[in-house]
Coordinates of C-alpha atoms (C1' of nucleotides) in Angstrom, one line a residue:
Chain K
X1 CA 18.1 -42.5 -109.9
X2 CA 15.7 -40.3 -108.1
X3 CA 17.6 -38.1 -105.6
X4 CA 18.4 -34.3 -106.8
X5 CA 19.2 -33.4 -110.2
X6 CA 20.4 -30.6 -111.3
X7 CA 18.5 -27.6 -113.2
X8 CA 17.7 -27.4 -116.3
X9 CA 16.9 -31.1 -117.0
X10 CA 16.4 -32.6 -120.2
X11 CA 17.1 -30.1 -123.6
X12 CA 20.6 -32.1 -122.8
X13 CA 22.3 -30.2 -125.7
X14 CA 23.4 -27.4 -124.1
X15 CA 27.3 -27.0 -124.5
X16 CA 26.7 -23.9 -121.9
X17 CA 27.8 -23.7 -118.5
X18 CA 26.6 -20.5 -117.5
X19 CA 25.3 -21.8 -114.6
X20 CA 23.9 -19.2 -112.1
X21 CA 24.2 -15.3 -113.1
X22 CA 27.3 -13.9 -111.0
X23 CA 25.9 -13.5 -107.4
X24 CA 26.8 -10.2 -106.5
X25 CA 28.6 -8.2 -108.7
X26 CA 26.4 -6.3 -111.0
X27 CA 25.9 -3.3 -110.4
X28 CA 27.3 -1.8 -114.1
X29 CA 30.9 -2.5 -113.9
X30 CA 30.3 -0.8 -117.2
X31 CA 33.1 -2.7 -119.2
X32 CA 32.3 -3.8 -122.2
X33 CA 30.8 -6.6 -121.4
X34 CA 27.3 -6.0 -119.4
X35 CA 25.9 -9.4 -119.0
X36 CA 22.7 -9.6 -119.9
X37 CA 20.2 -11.0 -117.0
X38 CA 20.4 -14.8 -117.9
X39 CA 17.1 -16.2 -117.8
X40 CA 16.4 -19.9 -116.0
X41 CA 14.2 -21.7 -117.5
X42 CA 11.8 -23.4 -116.0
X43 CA 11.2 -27.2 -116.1
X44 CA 7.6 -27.0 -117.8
X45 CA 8.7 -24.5 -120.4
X46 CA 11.6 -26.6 -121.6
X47 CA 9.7 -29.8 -122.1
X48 CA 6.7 -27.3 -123.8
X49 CA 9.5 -25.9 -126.5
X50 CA 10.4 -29.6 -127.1
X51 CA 7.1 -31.0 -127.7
X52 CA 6.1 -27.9 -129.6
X53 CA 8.7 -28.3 -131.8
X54 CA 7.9 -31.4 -132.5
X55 CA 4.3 -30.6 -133.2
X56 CA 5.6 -27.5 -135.6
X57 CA 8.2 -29.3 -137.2
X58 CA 5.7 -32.2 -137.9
X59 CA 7.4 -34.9 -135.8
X60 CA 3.9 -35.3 -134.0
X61 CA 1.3 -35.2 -136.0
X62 CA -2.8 -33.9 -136.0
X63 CA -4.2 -36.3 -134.3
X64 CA -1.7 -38.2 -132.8
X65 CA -2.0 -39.1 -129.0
X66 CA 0.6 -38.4 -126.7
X67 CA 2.3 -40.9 -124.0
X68 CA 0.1 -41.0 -120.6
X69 CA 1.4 -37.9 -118.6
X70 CA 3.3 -40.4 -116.0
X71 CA 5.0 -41.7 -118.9
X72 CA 6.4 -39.0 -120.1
X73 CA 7.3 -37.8 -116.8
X74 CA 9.1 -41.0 -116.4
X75 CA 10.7 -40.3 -119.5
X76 CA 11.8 -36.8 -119.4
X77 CA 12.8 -37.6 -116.1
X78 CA 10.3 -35.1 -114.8
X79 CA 7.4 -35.3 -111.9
X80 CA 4.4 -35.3 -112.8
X81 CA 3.5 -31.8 -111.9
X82 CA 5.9 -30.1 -114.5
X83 CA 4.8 -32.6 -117.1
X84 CA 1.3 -31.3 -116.5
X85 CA 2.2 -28.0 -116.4
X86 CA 3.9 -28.4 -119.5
X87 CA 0.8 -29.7 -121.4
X88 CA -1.6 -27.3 -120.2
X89 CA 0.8 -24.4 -121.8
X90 CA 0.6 -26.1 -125.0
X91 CA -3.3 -26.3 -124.4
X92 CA -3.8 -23.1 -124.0
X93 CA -1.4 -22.2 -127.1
X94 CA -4.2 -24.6 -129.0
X95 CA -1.9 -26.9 -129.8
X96 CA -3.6 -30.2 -127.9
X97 CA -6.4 -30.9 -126.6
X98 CA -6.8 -33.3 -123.3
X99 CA -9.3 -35.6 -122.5
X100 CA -9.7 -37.7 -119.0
X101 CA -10.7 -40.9 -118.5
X102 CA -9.9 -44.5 -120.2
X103 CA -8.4 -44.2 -123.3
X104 CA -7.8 -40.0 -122.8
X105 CA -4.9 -38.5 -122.9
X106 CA -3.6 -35.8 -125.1
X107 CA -4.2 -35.3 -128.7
X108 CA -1.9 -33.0 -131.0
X109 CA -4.4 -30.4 -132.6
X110 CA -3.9 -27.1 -134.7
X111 CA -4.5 -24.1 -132.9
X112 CA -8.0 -22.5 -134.3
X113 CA -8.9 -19.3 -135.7
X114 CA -10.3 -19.2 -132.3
X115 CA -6.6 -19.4 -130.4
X116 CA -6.0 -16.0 -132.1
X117 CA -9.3 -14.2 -131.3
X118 CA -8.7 -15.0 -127.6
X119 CA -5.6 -13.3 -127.8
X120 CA -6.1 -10.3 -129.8
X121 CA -9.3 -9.5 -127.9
X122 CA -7.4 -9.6 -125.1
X123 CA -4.9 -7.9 -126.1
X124 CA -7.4 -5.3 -126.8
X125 CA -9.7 -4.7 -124.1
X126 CA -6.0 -5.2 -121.8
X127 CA -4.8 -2.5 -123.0
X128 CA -8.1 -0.3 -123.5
X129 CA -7.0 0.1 -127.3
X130 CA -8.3 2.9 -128.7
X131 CA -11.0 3.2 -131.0
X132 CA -9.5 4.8 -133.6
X133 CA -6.5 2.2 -133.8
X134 CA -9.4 -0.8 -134.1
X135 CA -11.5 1.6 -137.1
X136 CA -8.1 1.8 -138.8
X137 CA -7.1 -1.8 -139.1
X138 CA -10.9 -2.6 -139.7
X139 CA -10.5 -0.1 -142.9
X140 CA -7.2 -1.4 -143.5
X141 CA -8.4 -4.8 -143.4
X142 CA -12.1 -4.8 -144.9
X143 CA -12.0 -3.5 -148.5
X144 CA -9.4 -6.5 -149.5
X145 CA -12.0 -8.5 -147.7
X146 CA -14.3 -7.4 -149.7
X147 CA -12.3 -7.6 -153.0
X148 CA -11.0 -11.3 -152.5
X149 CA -14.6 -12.2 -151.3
X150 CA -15.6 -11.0 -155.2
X151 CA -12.7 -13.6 -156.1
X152 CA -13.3 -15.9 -154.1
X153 CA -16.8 -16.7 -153.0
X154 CA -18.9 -19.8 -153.2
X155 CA -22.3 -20.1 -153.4
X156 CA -22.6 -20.8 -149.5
X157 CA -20.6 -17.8 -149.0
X158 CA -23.5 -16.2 -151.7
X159 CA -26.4 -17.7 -149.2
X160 CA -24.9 -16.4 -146.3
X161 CA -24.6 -12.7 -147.3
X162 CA -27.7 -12.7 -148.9
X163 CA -29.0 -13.9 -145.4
X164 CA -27.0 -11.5 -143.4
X165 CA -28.2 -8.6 -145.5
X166 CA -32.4 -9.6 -145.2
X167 CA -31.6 -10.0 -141.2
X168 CA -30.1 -6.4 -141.1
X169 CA -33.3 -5.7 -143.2
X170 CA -35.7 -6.9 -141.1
X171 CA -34.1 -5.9 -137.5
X172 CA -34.0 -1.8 -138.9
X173 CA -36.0 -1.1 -135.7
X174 CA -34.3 -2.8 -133.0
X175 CA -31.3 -1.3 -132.7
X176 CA -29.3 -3.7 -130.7
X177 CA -30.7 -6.1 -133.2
X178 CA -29.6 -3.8 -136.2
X179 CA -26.0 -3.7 -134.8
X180 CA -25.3 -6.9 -134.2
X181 CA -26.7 -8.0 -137.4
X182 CA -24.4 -5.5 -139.4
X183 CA -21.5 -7.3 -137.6
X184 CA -23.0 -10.4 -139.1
X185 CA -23.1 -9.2 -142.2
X186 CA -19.4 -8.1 -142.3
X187 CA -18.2 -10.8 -140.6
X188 CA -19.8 -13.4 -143.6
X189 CA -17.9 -10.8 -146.1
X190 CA -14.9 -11.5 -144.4
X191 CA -15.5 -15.2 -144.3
X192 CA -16.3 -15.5 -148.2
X193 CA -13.0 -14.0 -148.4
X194 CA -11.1 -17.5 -147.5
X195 CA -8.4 -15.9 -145.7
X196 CA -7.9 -17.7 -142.8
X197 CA -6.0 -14.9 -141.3
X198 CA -7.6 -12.0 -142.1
X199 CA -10.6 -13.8 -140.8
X200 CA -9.3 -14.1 -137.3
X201 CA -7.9 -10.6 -137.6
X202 CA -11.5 -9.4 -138.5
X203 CA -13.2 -11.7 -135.8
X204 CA -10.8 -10.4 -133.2
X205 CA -11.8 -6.8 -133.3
X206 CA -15.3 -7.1 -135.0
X207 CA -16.8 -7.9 -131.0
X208 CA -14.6 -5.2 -129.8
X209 CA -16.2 -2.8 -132.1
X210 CA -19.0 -3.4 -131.3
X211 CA -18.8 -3.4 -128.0
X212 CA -17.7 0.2 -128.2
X213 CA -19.7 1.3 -131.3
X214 CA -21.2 4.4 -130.7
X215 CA -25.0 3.9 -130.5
X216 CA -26.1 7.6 -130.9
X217 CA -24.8 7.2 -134.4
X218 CA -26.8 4.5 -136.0
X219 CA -30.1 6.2 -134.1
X220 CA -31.9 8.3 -137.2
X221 CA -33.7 5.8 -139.3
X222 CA -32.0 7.5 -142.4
X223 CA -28.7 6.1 -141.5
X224 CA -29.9 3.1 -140.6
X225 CA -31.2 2.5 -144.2
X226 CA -28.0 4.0 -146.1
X227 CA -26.1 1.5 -144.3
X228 CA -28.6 -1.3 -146.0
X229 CA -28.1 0.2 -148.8
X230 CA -24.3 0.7 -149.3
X231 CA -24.2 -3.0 -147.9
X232 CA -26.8 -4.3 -150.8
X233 CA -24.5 -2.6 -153.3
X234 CA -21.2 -4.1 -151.8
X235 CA -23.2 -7.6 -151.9
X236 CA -24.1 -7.2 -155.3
X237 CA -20.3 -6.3 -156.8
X238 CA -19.5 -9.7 -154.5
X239 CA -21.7 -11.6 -155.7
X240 CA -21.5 -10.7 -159.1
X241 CA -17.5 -10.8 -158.7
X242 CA -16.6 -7.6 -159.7
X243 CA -13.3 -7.4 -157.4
X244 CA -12.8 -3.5 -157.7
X245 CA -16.1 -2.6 -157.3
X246 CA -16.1 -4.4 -154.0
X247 CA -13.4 -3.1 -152.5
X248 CA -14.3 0.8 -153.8
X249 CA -17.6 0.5 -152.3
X250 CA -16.5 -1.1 -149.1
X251 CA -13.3 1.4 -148.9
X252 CA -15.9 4.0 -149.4
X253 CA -18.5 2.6 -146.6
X254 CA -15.9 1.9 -143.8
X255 CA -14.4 5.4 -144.8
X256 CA -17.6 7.0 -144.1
X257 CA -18.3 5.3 -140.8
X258 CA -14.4 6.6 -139.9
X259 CA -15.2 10.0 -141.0
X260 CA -18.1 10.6 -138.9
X261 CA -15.7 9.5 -135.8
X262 CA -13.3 12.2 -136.6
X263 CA -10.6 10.1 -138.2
X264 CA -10.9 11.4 -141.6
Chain I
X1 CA -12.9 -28.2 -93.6
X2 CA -10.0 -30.2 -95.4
X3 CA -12.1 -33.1 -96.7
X4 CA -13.4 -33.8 -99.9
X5 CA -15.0 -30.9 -101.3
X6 CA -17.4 -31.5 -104.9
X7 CA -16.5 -30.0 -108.1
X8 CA -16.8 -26.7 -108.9
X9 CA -15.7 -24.6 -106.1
X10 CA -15.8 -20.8 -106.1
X11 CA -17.8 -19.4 -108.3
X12 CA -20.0 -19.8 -105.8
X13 CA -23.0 -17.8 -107.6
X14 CA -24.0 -20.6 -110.1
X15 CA -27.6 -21.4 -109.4
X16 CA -28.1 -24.2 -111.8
X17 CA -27.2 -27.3 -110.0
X18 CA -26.6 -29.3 -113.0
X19 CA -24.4 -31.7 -111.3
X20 CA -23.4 -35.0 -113.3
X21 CA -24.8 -35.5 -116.8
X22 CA -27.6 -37.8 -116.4
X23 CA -25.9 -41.2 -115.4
X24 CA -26.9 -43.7 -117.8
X25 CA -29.7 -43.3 -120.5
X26 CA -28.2 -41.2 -122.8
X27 CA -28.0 -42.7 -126.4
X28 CA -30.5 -40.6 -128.0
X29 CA -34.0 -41.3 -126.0
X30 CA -35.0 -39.0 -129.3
X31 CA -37.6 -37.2 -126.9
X32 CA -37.8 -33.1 -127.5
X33 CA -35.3 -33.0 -124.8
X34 CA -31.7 -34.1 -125.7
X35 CA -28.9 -32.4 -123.5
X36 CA -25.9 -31.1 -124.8
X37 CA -23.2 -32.4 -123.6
X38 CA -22.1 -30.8 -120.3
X39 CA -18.8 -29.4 -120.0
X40 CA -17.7 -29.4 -116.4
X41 CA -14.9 -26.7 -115.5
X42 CA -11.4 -27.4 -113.7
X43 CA -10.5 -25.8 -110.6
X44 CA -7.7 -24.0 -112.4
X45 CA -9.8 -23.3 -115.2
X46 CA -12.2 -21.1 -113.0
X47 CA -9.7 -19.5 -110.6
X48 CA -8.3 -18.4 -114.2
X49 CA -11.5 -16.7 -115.6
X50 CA -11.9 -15.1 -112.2
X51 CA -8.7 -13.7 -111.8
X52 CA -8.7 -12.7 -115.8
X53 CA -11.6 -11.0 -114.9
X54 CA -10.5 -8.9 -112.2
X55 CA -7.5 -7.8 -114.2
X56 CA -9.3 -6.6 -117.2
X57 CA -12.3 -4.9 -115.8
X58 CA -9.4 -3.2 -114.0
X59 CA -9.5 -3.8 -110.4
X60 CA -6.6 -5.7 -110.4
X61 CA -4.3 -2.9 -112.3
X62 CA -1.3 -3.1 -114.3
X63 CA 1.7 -3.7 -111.7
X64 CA -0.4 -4.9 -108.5
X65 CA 1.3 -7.8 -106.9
X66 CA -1.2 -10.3 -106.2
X67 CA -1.3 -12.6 -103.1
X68 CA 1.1 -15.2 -102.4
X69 CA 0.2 -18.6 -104.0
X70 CA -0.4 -20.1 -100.7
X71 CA -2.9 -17.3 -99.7
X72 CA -4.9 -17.7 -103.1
X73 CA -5.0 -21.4 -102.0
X74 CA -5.8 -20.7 -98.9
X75 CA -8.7 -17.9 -100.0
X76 CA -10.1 -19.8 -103.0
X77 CA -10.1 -22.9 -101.2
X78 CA -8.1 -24.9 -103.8
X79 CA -4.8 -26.5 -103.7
X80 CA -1.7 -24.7 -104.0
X81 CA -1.2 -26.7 -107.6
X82 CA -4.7 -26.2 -108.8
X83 CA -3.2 -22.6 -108.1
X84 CA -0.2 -22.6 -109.6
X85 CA -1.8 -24.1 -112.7
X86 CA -4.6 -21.1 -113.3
X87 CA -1.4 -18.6 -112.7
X88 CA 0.4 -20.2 -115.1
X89 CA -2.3 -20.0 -117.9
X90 CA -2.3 -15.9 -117.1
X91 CA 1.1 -16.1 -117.2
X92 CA 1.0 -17.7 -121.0
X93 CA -2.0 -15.2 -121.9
X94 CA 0.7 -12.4 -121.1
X95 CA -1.2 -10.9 -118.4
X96 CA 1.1 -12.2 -115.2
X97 CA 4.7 -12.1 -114.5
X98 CA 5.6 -14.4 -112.2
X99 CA 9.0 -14.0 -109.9
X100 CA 10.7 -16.1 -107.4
X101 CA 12.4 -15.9 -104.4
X102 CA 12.0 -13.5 -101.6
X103 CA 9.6 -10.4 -102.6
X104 CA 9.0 -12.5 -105.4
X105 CA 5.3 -13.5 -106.8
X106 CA 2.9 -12.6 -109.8
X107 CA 2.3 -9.1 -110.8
X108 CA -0.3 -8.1 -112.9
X109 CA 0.9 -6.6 -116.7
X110 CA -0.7 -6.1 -119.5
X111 CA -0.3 -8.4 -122.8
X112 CA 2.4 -7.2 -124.9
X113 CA 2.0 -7.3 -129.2
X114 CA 4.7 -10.2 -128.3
X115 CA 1.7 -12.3 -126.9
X116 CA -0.2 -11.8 -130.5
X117 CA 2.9 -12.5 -132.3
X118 CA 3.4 -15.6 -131.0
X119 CA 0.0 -17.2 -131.3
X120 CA -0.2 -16.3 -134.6
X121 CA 2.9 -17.5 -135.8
X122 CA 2.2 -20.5 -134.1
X123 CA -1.1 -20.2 -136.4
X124 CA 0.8 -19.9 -139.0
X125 CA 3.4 -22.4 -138.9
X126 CA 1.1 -25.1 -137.8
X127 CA -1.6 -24.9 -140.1
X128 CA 1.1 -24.0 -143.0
X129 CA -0.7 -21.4 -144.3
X130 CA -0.5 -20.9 -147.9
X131 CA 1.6 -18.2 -149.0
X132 CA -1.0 -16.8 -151.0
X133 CA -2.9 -16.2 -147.8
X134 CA 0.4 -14.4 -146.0
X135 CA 0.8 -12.0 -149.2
X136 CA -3.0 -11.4 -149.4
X137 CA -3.2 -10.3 -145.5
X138 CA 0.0 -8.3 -145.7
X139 CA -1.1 -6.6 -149.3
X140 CA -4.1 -5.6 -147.0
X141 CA -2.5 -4.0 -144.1
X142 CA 0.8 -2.1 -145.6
X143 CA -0.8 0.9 -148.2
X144 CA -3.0 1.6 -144.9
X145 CA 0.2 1.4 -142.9
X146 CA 2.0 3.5 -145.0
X147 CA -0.8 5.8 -145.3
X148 CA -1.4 6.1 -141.3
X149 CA 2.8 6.4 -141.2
X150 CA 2.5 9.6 -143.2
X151 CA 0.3 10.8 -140.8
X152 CA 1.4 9.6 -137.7
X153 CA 5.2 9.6 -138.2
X154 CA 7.4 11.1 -135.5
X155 CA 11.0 12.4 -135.9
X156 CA 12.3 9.6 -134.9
X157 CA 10.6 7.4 -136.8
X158 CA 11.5 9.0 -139.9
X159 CA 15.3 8.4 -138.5
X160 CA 14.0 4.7 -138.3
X161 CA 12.8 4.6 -141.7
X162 CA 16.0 6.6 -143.2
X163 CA 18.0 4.0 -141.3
X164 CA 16.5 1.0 -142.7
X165 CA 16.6 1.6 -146.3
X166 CA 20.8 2.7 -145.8
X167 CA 20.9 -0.9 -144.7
X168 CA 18.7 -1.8 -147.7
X169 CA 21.3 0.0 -149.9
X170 CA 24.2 -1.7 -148.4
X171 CA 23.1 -4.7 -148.8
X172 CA 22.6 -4.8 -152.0
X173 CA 24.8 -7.7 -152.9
X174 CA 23.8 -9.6 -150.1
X175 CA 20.7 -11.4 -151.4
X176 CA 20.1 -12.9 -147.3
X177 CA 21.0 -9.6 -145.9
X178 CA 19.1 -7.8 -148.3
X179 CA 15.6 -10.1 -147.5
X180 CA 15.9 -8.9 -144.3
X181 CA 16.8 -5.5 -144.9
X182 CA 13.4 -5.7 -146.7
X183 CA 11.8 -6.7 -143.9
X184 CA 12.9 -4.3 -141.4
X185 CA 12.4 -1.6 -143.8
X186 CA 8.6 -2.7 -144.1
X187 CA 8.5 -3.1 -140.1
X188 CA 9.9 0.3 -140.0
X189 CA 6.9 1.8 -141.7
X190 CA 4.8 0.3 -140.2
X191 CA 5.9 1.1 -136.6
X192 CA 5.3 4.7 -138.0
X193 CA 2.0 4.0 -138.5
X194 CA 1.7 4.0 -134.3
X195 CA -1.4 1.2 -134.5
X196 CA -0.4 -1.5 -131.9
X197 CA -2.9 -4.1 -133.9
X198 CA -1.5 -3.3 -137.0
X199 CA 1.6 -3.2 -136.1
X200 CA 1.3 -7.0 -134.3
X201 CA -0.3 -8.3 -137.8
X202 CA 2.8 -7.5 -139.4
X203 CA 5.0 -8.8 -137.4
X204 CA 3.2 -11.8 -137.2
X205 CA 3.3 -12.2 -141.0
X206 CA 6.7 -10.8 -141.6
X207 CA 8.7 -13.4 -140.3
X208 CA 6.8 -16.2 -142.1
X209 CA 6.6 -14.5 -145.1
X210 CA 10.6 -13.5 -145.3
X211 CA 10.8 -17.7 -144.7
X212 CA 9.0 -18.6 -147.1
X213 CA 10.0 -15.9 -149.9
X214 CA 11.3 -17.2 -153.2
X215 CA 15.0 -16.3 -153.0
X216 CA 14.9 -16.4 -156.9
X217 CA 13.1 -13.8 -157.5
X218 CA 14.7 -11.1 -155.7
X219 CA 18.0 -12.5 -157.5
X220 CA 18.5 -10.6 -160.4
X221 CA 20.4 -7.1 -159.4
X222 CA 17.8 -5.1 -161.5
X223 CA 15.0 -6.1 -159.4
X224 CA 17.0 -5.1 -156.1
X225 CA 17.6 -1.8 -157.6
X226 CA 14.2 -1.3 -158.5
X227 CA 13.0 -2.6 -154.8
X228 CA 15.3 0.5 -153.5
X229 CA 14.2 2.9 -155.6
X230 CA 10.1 2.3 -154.8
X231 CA 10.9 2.1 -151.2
X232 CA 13.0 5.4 -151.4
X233 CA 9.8 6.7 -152.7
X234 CA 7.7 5.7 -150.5
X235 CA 9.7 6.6 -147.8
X236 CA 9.5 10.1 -149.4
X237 CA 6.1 10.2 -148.8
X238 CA 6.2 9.1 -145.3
X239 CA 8.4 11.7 -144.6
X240 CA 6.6 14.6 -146.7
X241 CA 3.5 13.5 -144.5
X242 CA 1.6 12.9 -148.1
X243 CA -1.1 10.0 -147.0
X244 CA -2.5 9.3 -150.5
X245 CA 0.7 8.8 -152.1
X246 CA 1.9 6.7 -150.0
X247 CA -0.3 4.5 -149.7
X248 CA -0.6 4.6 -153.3
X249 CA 3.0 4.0 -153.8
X250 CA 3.1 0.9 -151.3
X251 CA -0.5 -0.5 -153.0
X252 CA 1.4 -0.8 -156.6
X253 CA 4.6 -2.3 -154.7
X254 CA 3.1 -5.2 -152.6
X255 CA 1.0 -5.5 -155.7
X256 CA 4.1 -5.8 -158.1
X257 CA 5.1 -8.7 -155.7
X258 CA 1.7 -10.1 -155.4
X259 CA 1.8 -10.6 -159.5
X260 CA 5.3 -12.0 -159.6
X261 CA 3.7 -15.0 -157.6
X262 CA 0.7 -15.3 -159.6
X263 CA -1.5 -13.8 -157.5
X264 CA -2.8 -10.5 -159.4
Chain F
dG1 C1' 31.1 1.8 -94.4
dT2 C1' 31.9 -2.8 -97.0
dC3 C1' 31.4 -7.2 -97.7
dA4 C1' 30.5 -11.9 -96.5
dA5 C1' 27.6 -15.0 -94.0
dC6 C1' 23.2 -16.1 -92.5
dA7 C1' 18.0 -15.8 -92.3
dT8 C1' 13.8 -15.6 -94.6
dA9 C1' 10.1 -15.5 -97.9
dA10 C1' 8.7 -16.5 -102.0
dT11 C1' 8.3 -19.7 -106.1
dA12 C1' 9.8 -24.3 -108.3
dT13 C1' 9.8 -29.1 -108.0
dC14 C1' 9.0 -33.4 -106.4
dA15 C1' 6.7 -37.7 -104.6
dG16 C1' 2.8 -40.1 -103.7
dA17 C1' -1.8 -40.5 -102.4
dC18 C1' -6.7 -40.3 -103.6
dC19 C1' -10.7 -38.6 -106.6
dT20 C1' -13.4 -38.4 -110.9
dT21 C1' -14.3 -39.6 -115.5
dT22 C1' -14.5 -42.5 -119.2
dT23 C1' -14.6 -46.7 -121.4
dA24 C1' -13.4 -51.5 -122.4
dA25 C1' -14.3 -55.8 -120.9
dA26 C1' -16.8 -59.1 -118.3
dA27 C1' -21.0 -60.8 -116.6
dA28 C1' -25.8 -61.2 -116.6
dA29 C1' -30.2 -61.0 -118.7
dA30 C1' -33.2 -61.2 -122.7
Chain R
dT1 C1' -27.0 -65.0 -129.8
dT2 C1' -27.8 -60.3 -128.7
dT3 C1' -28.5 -56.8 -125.5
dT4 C1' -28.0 -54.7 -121.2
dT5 C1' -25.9 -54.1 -116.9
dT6 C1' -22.0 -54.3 -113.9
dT7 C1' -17.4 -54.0 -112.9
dA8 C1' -12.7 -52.8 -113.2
dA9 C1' -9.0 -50.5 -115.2
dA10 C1' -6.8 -46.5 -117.2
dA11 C1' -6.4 -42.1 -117.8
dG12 C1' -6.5 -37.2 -116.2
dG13 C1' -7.7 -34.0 -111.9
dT14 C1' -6.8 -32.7 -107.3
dC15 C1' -4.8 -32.6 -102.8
dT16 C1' -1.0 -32.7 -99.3
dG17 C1' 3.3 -31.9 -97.6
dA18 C1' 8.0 -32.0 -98.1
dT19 C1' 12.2 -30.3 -100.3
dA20 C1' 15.0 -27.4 -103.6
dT21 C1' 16.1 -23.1 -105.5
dT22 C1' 16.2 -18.3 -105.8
dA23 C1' 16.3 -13.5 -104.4
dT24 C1' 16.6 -10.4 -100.9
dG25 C1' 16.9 -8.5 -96.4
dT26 C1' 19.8 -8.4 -92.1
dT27 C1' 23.6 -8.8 -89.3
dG28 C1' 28.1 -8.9 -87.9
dA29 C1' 33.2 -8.9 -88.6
dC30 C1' 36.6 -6.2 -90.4

DNA sequence: GTCAACATAATATCAGACCTTTTAAAAAAA
DNA sequence: TTTTTTTAAAAGGTCTGATATTATGTTGAC
């Protein structure tokens, strides 16, 4: 039972036999009937769909351990190698985490908030996004951050703005210090918001910003203490949950910060 | 030089020489002093951060073939499989397309919004995000979509648009059809809005949010009139290129179907 | 000149060995 | 008995080399 099997092993359900593409051939016969460049799977991505499915669908659940990786290449009738390959995709998609050693293996997890900052940043410094298109969903995204935060916040949330806001306070002359800290500061706005999602979204392109953030900008000390400013009044609508106010003042404050880059 | 090599390889400019974590005496000898937990890199896993590196600092650009995998083995000093493993975790990150057979290898591309889409629906599914959350995010990022479409919009998205809420009208009787009729309509706008990021947050949502929406609701035929009607209006703001009124038209229409769930 | 057969270069997969890490269990010491 | 140390086994990590599959040049018959 070892000797050469076929492709496309395992996913047995395939009614299908399209077998290879056409070998020659191709070259638009231009009927009506262009076939579309059938794709082959590969070993490792068929045995990934299956076991993420399973994880999605709730088959396997958090915390469960998976078979050793020779069993289940004994059992999808795999080698080891594709097996491996297999469960490395599904660690990098977050979904399990592997340990070595006695007693390691690999556990089904749910993909963290981190999963999708890795992405979207690289999305974005991949493809050089613009500025602009990061300020716009940051203003998209911020004042209903700001407005559920006003809903939504707890009194840790309450501690950790209030501590933001006195470190962008006290760092006004060290300007790295200042920048990073007003990153700090929206990023716990975003948090008290309890959106998991627009959390990451936030997360994602906050670092980008900042990495590209125009230093000249924040230089004269008068800007530097509107910003505390604006920010103390956007913590105060927060904290005293005034949901409209929030999100006025913060559509107003990333709206300013827009405007002085030209995007009106 | 084919004997056993130690960990770490490559990378070669890492002056710490940690080495092992301390081999016994660990549990807590409560001094001023206690380590944290050493992480020790896989092969793969630094050939991967090396190569990721090159691409997006740009000196491996966007359609570069990269070396075969035995000559990476060969010039990293790692097996062919240790190879083949950090490949593959570029290839799932979106920035590698790998090709066999002759004139075949890994090129060097750049993420597409697929790559976000994915990992976030993954998110999404898997952590079975509350609905609230999906509505909240997407009641964030469509007026500003709508508003940036009015700007940004091209001829031919404005065809796009025009096209999508036909199908909305034609499918008025069809309450499955006309869900996703919705949907494109909404993805049509927000294609006009030209944002890549913004665009890939939507589409991340969209799917999960047209799977989990209350059929009921959009059952009476009165409230799939009404639907038509707002969109045809705030299409007519996209097209009129009218910013403010479009996003104030699509605010009070996710809004309208934030507060039939309860939301407000 | 076209087309079929062959050659070739690359990835895909396999099989099996050995290495390293972790921990459970056994043995030794207190 | 309890604690510490040693040992061994179980798991992932890595390497090697062979084979399969695929895509594409190349060549030769017609």
């Amino acid at each position: 039972m070892k000797t050469t099997r076929p492709r496309t092993p395992a996913k047995s359900a395939d009614p299908s036999p399209v077998g290879r593409p056409l070998k020659g051939a191709e070259k638009s016969t231009g009927r009506r009937f262009s076939i579309e460049r059938i794709r082959i799977p590969k070993a490792a991505d068929v045995l990934a769909s299956h076991l993420r499915d399973e994880i999605v669908e709730g088959r396997l659940s958090n915390g469960e351990m998976l078979p050793t990786e020779r069993e289940l290449a004994e059992g999808a009738g795999l080698s080891r190698s594709s097996v491996r390959e297999a469960l490395h995709m599904l660690e990098i998609e977050g979904l399990l985490v592997t340990k070595p050693g006695r007693n390691g293996g690999s556990m089904v997890c749910q993909p963290s908030r981190d999963t999708i900052v890795k992405t979207v940043s690289l999305y974005i410094s991949s493809r050089k996004t613009q500025l602009t298109s990061l300020i716009e969903a940051r203003a998209a995204l911020e004042p209903s951050g700001a407005m559920l935060a006003a809903k939504h916040r707890t009194d840790v949330d309450i501690e950790a703005i209030r501590s933001m806001h006195e470190n962008l306070e006290a760092s006004i002359d060290d300007l790295d210090e200042f920048l990073r800290a007003n990153i700090d500061w929206h990023l716990a706005v975003i948090h008290a918001s309890h959106n998991d999602l627009m959390i990451a979204f936030m997360e994602s392109i906050s670092g980008q910003v900042y990495a590209a953030t125009n230093v000249e900008r924040m230089n004269p000390l008068e800007i530097r203490q509107q910003v505390i400013k604006v920010h103390g009044r956007i913590s105060d609508a927060i904290i005293e949950g005034d949901p409209a106010a929030a999100k006025r003042r913060m559509e107003r404050h990333v709206g300013a910060y827009a405007g002085h880059l030209g995007i009106e």
